[in-house]
PDB file of C-alpha atoms and ligand atoms in Angstrom:
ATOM      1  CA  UNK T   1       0.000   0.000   0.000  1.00  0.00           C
ATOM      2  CA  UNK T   2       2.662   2.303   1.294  1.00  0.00           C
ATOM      3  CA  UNK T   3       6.446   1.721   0.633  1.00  0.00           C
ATOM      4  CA  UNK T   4       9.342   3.922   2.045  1.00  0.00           C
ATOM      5  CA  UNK T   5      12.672   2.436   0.364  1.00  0.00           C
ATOM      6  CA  UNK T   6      15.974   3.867   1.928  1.00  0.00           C
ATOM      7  CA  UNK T   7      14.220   7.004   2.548  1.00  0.00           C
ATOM      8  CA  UNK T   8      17.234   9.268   3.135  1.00  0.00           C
ATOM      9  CA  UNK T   9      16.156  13.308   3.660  1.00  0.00           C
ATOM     10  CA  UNK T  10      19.583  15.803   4.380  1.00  0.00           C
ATOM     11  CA  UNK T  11      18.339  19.155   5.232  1.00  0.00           C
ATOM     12  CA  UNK T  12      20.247  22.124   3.452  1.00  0.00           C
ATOM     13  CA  UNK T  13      21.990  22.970   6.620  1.00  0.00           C
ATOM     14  CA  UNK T  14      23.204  18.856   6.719  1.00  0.00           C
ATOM     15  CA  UNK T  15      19.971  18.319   8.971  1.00  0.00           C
ATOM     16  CA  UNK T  16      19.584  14.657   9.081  1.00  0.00           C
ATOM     17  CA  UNK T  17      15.891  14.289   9.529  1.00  0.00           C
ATOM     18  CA  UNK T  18      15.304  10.959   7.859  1.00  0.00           C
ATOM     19  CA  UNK T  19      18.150   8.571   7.519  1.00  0.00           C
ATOM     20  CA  UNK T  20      17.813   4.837   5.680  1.00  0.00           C
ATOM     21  CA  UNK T  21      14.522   4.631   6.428  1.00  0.00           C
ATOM     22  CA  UNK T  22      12.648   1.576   4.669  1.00  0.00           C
ATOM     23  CA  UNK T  23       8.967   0.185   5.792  1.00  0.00           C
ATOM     24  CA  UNK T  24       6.016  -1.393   4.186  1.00  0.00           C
ATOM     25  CA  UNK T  25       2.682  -0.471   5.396  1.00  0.00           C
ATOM     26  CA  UNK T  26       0.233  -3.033   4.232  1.00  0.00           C
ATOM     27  CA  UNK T  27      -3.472  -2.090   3.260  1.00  0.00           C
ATOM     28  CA  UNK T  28      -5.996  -1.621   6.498  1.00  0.00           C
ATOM     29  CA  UNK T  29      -3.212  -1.075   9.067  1.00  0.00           C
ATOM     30  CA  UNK T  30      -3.313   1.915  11.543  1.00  0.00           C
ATOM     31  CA  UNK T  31       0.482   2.014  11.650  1.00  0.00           C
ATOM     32  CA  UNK T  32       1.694   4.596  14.559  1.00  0.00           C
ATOM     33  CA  UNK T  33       5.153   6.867  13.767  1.00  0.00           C
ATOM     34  CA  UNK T  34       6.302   7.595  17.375  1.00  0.00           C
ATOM     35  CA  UNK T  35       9.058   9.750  18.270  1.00  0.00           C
ATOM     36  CA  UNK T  36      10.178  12.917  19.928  1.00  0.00           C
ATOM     37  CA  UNK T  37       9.957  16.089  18.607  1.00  0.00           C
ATOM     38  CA  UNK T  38      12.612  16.488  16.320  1.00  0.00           C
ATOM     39  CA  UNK T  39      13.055  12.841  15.488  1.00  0.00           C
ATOM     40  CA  UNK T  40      11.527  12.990  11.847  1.00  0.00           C
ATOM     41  CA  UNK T  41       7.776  12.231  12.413  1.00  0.00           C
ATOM     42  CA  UNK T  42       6.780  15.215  10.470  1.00  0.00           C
ATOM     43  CA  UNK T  43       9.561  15.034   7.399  1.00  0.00           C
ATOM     44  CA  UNK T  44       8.576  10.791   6.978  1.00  0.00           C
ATOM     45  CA  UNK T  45       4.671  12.308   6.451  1.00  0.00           C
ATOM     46  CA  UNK T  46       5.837  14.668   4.126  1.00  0.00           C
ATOM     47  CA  UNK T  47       7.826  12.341   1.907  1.00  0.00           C
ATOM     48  CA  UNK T  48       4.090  11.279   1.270  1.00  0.00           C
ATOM     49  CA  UNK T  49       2.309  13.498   0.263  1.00  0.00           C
ATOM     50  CA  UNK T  50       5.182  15.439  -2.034  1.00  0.00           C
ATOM     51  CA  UNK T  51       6.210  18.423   0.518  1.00  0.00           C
ATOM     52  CA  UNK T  52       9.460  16.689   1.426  1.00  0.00           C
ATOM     53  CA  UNK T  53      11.264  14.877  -1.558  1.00  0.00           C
ATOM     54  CA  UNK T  54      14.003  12.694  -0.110  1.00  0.00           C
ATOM     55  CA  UNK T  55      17.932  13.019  -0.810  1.00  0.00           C
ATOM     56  CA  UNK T  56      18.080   9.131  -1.660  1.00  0.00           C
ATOM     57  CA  UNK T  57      15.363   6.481  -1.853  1.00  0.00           C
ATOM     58  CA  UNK T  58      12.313   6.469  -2.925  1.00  0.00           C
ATOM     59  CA  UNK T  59       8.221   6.749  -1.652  1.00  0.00           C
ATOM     60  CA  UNK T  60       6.083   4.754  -3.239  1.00  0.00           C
ATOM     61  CA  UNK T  61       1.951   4.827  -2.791  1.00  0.00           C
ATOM     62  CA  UNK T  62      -0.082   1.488  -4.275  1.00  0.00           C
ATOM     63  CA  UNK T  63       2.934   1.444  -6.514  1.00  0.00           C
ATOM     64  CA  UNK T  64       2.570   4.634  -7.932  1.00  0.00           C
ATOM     65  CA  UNK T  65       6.408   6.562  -7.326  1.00  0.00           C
ATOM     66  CA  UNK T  66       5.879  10.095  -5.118  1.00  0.00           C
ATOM     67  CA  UNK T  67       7.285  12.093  -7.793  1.00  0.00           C
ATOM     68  CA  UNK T  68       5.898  15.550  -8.953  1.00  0.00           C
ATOM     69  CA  UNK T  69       5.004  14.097 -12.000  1.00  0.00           C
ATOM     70  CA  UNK T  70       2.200  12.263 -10.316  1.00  0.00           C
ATOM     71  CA  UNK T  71       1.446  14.562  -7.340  1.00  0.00           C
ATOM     72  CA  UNK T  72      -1.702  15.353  -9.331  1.00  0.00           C
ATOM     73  CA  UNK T  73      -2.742  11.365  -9.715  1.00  0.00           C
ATOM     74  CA  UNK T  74      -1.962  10.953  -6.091  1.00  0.00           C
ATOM     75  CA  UNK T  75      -3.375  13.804  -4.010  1.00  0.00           C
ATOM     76  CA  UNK T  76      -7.022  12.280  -4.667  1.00  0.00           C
ATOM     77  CA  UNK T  77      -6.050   8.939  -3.058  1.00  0.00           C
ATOM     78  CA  UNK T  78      -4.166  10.700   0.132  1.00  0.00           C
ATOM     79  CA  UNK T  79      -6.579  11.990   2.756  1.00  0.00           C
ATOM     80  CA  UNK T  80      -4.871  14.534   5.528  1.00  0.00           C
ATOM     81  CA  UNK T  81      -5.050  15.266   9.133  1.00  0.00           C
ATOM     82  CA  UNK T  82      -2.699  17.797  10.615  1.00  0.00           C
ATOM     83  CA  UNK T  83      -1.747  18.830  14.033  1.00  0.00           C
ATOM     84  CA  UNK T  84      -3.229  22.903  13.844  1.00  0.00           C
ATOM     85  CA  UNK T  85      -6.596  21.057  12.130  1.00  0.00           C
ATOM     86  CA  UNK T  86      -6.177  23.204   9.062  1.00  0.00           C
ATOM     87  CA  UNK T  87      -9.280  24.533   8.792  1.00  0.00           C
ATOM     88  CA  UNK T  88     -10.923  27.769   7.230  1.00  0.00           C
ATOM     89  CA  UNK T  89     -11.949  29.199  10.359  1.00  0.00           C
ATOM     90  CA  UNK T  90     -14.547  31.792   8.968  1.00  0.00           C
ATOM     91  CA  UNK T  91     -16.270  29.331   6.794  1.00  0.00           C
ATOM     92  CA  UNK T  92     -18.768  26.771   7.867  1.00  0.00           C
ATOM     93  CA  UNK T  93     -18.453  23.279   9.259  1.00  0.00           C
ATOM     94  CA  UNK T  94     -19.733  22.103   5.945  1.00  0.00           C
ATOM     95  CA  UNK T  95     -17.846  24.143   3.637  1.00  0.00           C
ATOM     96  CA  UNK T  96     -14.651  23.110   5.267  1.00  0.00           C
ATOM     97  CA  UNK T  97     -15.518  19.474   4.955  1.00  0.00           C
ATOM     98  CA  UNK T  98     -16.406  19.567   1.271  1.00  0.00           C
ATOM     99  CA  UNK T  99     -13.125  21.273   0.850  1.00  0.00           C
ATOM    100  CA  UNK T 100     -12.161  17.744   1.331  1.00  0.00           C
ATOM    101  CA  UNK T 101     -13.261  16.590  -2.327  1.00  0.00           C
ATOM    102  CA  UNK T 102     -11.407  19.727  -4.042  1.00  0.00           C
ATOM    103  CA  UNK T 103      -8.547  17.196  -5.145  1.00  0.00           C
ATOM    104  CA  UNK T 104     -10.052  15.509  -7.921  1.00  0.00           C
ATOM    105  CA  UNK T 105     -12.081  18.294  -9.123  1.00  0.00           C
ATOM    106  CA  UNK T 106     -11.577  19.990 -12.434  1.00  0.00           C
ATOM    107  CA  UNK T 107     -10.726  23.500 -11.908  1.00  0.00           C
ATOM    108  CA  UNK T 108     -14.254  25.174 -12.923  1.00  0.00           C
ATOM    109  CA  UNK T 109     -15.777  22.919 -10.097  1.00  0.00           C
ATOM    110  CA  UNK T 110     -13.343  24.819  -7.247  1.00  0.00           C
ATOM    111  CA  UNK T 111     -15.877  27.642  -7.719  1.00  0.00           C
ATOM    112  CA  UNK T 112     -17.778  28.560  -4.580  1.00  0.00           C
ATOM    113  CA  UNK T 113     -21.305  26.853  -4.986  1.00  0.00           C
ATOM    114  CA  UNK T 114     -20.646  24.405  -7.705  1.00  0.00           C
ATOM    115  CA  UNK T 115     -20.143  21.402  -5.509  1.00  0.00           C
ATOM    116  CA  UNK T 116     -22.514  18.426  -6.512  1.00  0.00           C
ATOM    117  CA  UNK T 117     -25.226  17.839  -4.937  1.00  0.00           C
ATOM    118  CA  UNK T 118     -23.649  13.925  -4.585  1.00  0.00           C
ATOM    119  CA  UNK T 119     -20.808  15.807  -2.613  1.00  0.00           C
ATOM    120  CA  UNK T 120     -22.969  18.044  -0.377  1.00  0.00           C
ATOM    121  CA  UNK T 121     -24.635  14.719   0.874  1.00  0.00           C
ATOM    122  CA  UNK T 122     -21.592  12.966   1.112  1.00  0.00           C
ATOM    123  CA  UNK T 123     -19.992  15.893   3.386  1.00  0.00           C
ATOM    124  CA  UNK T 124     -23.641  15.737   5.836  1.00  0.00           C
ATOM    125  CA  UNK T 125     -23.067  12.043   5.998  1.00  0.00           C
ATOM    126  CA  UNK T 126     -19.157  12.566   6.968  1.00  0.00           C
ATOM    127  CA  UNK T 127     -20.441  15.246   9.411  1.00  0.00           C
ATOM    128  CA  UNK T 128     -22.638  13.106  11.781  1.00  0.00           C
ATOM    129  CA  UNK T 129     -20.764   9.924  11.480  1.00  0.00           C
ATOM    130  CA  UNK T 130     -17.734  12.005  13.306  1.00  0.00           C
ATOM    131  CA  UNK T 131     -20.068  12.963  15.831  1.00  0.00           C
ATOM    132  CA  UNK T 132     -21.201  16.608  14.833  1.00  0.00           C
ATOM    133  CA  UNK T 133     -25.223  16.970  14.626  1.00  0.00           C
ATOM    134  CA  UNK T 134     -26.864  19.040  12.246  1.00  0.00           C
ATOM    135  CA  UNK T 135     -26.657  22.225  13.683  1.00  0.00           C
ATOM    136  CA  UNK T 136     -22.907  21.950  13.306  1.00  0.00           C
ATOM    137  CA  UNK T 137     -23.645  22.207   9.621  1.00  0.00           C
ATOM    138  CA  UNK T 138     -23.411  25.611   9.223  1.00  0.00           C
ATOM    139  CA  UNK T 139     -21.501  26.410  12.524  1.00  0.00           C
ATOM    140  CA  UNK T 140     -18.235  28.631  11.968  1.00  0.00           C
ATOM    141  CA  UNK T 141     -15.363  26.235  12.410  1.00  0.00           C
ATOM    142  CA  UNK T 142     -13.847  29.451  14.599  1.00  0.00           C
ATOM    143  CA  UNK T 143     -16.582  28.671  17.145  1.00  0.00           C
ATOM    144  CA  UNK T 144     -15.926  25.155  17.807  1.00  0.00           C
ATOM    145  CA  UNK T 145     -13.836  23.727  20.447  1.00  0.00           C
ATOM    146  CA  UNK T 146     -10.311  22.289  19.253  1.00  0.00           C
ATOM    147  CA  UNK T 147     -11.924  18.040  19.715  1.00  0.00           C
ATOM    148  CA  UNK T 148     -14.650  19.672  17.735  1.00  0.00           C
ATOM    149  CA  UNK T 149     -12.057  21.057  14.953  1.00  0.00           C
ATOM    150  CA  UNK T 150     -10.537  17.856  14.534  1.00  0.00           C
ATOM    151  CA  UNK T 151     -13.818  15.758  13.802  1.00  0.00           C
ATOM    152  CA  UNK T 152     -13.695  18.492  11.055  1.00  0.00           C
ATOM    153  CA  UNK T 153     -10.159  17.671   9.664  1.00  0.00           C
ATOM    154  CA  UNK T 154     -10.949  13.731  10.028  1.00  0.00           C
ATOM    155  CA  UNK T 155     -14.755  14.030   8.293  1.00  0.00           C
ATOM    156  CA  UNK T 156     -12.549  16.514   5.616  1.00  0.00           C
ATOM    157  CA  UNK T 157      -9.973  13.702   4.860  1.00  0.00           C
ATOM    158  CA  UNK T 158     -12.447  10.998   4.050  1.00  0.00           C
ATOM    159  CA  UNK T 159     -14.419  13.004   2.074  1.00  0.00           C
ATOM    160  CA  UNK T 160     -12.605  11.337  -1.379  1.00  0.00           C
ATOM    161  CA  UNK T 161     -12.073   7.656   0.426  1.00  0.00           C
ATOM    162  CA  UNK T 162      -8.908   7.985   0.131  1.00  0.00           C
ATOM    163  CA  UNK T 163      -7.108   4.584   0.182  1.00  0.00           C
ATOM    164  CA  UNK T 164      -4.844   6.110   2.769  1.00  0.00           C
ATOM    165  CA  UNK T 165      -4.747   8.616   5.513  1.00  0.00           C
ATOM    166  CA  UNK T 166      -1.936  10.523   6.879  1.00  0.00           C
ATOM    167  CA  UNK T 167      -2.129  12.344  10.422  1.00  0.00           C
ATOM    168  CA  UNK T 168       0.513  14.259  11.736  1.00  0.00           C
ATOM    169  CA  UNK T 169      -0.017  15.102  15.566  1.00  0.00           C
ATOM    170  CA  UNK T 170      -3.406  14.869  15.364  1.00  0.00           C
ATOM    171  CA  UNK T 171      -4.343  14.918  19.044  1.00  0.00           C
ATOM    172  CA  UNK T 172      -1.152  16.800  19.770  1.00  0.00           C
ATOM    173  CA  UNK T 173      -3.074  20.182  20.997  1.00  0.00           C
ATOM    174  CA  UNK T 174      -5.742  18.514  22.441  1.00  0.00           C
ATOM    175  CA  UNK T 175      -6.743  17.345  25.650  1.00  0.00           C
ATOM    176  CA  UNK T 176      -5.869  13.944  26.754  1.00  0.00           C
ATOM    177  CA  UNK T 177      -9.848  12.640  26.901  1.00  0.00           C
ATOM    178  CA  UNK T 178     -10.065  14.367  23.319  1.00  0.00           C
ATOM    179  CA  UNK T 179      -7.035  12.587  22.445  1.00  0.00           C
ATOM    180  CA  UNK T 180      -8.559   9.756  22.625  1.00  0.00           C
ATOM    181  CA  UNK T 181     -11.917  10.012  22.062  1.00  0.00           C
ATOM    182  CA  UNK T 182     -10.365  11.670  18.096  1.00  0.00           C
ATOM    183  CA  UNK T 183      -7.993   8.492  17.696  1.00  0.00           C
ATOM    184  CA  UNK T 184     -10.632   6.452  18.528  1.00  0.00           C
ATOM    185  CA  UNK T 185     -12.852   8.394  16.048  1.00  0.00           C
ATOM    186  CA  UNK T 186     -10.146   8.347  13.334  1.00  0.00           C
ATOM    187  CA  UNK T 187      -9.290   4.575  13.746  1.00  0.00           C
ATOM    188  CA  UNK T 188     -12.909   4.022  13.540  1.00  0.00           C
ATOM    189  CA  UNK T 189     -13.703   5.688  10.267  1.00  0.00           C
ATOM    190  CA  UNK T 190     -10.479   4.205   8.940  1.00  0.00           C
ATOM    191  CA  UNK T 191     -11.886   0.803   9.465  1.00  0.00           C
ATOM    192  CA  UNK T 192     -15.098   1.222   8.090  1.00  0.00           C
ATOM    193  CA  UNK T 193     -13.732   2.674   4.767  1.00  0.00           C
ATOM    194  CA  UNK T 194     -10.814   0.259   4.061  1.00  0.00           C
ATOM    195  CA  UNK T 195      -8.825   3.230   4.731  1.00  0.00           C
ATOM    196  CA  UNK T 196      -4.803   2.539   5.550  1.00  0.00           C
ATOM    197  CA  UNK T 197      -3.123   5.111   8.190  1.00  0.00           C
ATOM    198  CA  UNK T 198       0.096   6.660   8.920  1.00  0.00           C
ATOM    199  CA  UNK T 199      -0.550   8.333  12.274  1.00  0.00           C
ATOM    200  CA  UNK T 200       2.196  10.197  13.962  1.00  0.00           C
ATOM    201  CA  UNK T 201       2.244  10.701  17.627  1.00  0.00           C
ATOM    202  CA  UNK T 202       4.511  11.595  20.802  1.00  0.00           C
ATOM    203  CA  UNK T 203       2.681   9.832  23.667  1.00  0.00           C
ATOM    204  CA  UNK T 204       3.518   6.133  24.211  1.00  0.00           C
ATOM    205  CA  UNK T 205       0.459   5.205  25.989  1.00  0.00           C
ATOM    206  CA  UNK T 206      -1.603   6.551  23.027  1.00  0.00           C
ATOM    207  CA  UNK T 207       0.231   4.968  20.504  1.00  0.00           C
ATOM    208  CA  UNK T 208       0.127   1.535  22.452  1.00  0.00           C
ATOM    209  CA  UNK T 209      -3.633   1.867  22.809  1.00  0.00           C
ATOM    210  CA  UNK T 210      -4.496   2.483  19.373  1.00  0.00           C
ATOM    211  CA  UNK T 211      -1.796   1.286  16.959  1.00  0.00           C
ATOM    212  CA  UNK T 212      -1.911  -2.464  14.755  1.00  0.00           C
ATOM    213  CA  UNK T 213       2.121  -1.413  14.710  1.00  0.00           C
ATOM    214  CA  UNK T 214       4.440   0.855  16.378  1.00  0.00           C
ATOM    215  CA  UNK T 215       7.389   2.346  14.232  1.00  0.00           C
ATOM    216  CA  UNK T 216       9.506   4.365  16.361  1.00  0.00           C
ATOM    217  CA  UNK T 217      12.175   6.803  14.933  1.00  0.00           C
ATOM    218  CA  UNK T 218      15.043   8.601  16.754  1.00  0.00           C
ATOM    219  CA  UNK T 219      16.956  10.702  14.712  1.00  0.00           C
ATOM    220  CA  UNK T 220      15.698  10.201  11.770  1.00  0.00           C
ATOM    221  CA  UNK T 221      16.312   6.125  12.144  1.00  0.00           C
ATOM    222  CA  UNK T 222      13.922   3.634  12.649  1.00  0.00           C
ATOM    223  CA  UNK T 223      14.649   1.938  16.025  1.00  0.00           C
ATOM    224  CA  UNK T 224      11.828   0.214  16.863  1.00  0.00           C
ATOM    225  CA  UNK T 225       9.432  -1.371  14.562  1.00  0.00           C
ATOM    226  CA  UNK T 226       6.036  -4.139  15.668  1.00  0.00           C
ATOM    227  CA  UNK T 227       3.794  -4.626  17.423  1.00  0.00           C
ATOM    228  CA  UNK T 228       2.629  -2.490  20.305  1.00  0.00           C
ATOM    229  CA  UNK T 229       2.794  -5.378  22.457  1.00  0.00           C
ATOM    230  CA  UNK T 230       6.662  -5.967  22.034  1.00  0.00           C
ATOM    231  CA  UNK T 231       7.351  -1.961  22.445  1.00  0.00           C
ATOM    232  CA  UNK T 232       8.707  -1.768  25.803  1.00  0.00           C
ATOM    233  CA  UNK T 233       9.889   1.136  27.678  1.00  0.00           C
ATOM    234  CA  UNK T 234      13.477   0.720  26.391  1.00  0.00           C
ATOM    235  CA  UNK T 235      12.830   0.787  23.344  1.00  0.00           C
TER     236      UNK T 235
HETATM  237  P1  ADP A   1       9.226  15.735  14.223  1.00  0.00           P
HETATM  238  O1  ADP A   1       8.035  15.819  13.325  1.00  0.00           O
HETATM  239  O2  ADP A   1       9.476  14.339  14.711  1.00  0.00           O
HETATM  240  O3  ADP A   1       9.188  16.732  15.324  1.00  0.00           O
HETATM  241  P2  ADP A   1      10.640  16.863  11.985  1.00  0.00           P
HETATM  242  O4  ADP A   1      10.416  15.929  10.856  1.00  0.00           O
HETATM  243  O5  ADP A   1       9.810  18.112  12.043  1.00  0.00           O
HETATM  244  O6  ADP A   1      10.522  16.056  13.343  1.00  0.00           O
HETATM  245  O7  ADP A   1      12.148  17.300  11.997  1.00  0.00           O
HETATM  246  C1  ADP A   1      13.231  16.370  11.863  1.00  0.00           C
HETATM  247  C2  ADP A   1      14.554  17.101  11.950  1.00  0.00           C
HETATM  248  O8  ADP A   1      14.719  17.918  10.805  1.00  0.00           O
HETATM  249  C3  ADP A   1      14.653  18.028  13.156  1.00  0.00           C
HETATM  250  O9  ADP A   1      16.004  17.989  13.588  1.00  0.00           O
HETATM  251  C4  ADP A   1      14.299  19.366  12.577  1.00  0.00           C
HETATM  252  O10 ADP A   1      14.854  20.402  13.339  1.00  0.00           O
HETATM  253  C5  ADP A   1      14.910  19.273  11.194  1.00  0.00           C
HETATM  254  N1  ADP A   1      14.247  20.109  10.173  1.00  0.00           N
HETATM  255  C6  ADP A   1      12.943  20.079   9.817  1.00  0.00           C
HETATM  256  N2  ADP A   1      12.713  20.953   8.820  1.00  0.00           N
HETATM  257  C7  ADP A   1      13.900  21.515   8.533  1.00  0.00           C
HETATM  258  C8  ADP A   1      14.335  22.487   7.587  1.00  0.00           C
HETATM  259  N3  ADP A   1      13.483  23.048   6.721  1.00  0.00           N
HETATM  260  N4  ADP A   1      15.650  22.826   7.570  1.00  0.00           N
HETATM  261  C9  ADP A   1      16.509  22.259   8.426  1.00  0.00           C
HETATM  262  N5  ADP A   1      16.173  21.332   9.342  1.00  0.00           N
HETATM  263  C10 ADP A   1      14.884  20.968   9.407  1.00  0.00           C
HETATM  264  P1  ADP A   2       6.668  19.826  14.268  1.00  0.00           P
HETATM  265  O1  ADP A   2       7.647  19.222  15.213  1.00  0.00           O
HETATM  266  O2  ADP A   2       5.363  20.167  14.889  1.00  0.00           O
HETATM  267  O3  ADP A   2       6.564  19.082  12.996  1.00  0.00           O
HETATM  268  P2  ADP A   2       8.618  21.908  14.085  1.00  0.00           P
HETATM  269  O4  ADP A   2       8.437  22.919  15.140  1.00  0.00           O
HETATM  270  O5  ADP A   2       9.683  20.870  14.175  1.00  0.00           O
HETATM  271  O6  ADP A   2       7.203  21.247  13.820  1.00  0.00           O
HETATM  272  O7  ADP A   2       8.842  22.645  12.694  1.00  0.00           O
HETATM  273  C1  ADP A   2       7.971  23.628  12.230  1.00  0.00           C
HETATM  274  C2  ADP A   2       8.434  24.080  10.855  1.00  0.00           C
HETATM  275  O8  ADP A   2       9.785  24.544  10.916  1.00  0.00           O
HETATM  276  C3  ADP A   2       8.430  22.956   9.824  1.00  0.00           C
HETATM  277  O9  ADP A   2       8.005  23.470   8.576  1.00  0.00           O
HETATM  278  C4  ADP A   2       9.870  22.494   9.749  1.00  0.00           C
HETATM  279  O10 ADP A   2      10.167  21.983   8.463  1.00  0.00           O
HETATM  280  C5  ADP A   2      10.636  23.774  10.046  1.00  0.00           C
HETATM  281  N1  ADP A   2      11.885  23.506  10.780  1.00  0.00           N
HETATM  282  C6  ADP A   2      12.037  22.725  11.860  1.00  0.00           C
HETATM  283  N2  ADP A   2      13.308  22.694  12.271  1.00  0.00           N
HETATM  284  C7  ADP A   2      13.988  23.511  11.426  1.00  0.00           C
HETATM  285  C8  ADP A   2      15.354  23.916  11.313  1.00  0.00           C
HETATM  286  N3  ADP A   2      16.292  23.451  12.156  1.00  0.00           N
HETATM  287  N4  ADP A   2      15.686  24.748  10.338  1.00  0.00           N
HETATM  288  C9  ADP A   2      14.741  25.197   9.479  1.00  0.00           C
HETATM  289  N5  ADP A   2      13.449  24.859   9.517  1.00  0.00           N
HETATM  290  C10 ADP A   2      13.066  24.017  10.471  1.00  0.00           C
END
């Protein structure tokens, strides 16, 4: 599904934030990137989604090479959750969640008002099955609480089913009951559409709880890498 070969990424300053990194994420698994700030959490996601390219190696998603060349093909198929939620905070719940489908529309679609009617049901749909009743419809996103922003970014990323899901910090300014109540949301909605997930986090005990596997990076190396199980506190 997902395929980091000898990821290498030198910073122009000789910043080593990723360093021989190779992994294969299989379809379906909610695969946790834990590691301190600093550690390369952030630059891995990136290599993704085509805002980092690496030095050497290569990024690969269902086969298809991360190369700018197909950054257009791709973008549809990558869904994206990000620590500050990302969100147009003037416009409406709604609005910000059919942003979600821009991606694979044609450019005469981006204008305001010409979403399908298709989409506008899809986005209602996306809205209540993160947990955000009707009247959140045409709520500003500025006047939600930050657990409340993030059902926004999750209900966002899934609005194209995208075969995978990237996340970076998602739950890192929140609360620790919102913490989990959003991963639990987010591993949820990944199930029930098929969806793989690259999920980074700082906190152990969240990434124990809600991780199929654990890869750990320090420095910009992969030092651990299984199950949550067999992550002890040496690691
Ligand atoms: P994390 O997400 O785990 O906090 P990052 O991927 O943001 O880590 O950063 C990895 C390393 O790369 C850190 O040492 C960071 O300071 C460095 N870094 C990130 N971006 C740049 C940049 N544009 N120029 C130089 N160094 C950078
Ligand atoms: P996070 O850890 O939340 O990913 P950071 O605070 O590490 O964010 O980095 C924020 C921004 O600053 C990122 O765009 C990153 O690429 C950049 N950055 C981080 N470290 C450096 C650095 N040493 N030199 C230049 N840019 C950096």
């Amino acid at each position: 599904m997902l395929c980091f070969d000898s990821v290498a990424l030198r910073h122009a300053d000789g910043t080593r934030a990723l360093d021989g990194v190779s992994l294969d994420v299989p379809a379906g698994q909610f695969c946790v990137v834990l590691g301190a700030s600093g550690a390369g959490k952030s630059t891995l996601l990136r290599t993704v989604n085509g805002l980092a390219r690496p030095t050497t190696g290569a990024v690969r998603v269902q086969g298809t090479p991360v190369a700018p060349r197909n950054l257009a093909r791709l973008r549809p198929r990558i869904g994206m959750i990000h620590q500050q939620f990302n969100l147009v905070a003037r416009a409406t719940v709604a609005q910000n969640v059919l942003c979600g489908a821009l991606p694979a529309m044609p450019l005469w679609r981006m204008l305001p008002g010409l979403f399908t009617d298709t989409a506008r049901r899809k986005a209602c749909a996306l809205i209540e099955a993160v947990g955000l009743g009707e009247e959140h419809l045409l709520r500003r996103v500025s006047e939600l609480s930050g657990g409340q922003q993030q059902r926004v970014g999750i209900a966002r990323a899934f609005m194209l089913d995208p075969p995978l899901v990237l996340a970076d910090e998602p739950v890192a300014s929140l609360d620790p009951q919102t913490s989990h109540d959003v991963l639990d949301l987010l591993r949820r909605q990944a199930r029930e559409r098929g969806a793989t997930v690259l999920c980074s986090l700082h906190q152990l005990d969240l990434a124990r709880e809600f991780a199929d596997r654990i890869v750990a990076l320090r420095k910009g190396r992969v030092v651990f890498d299984g199950a949550p199980q067999a992550f002890g506190p040496a690691a």
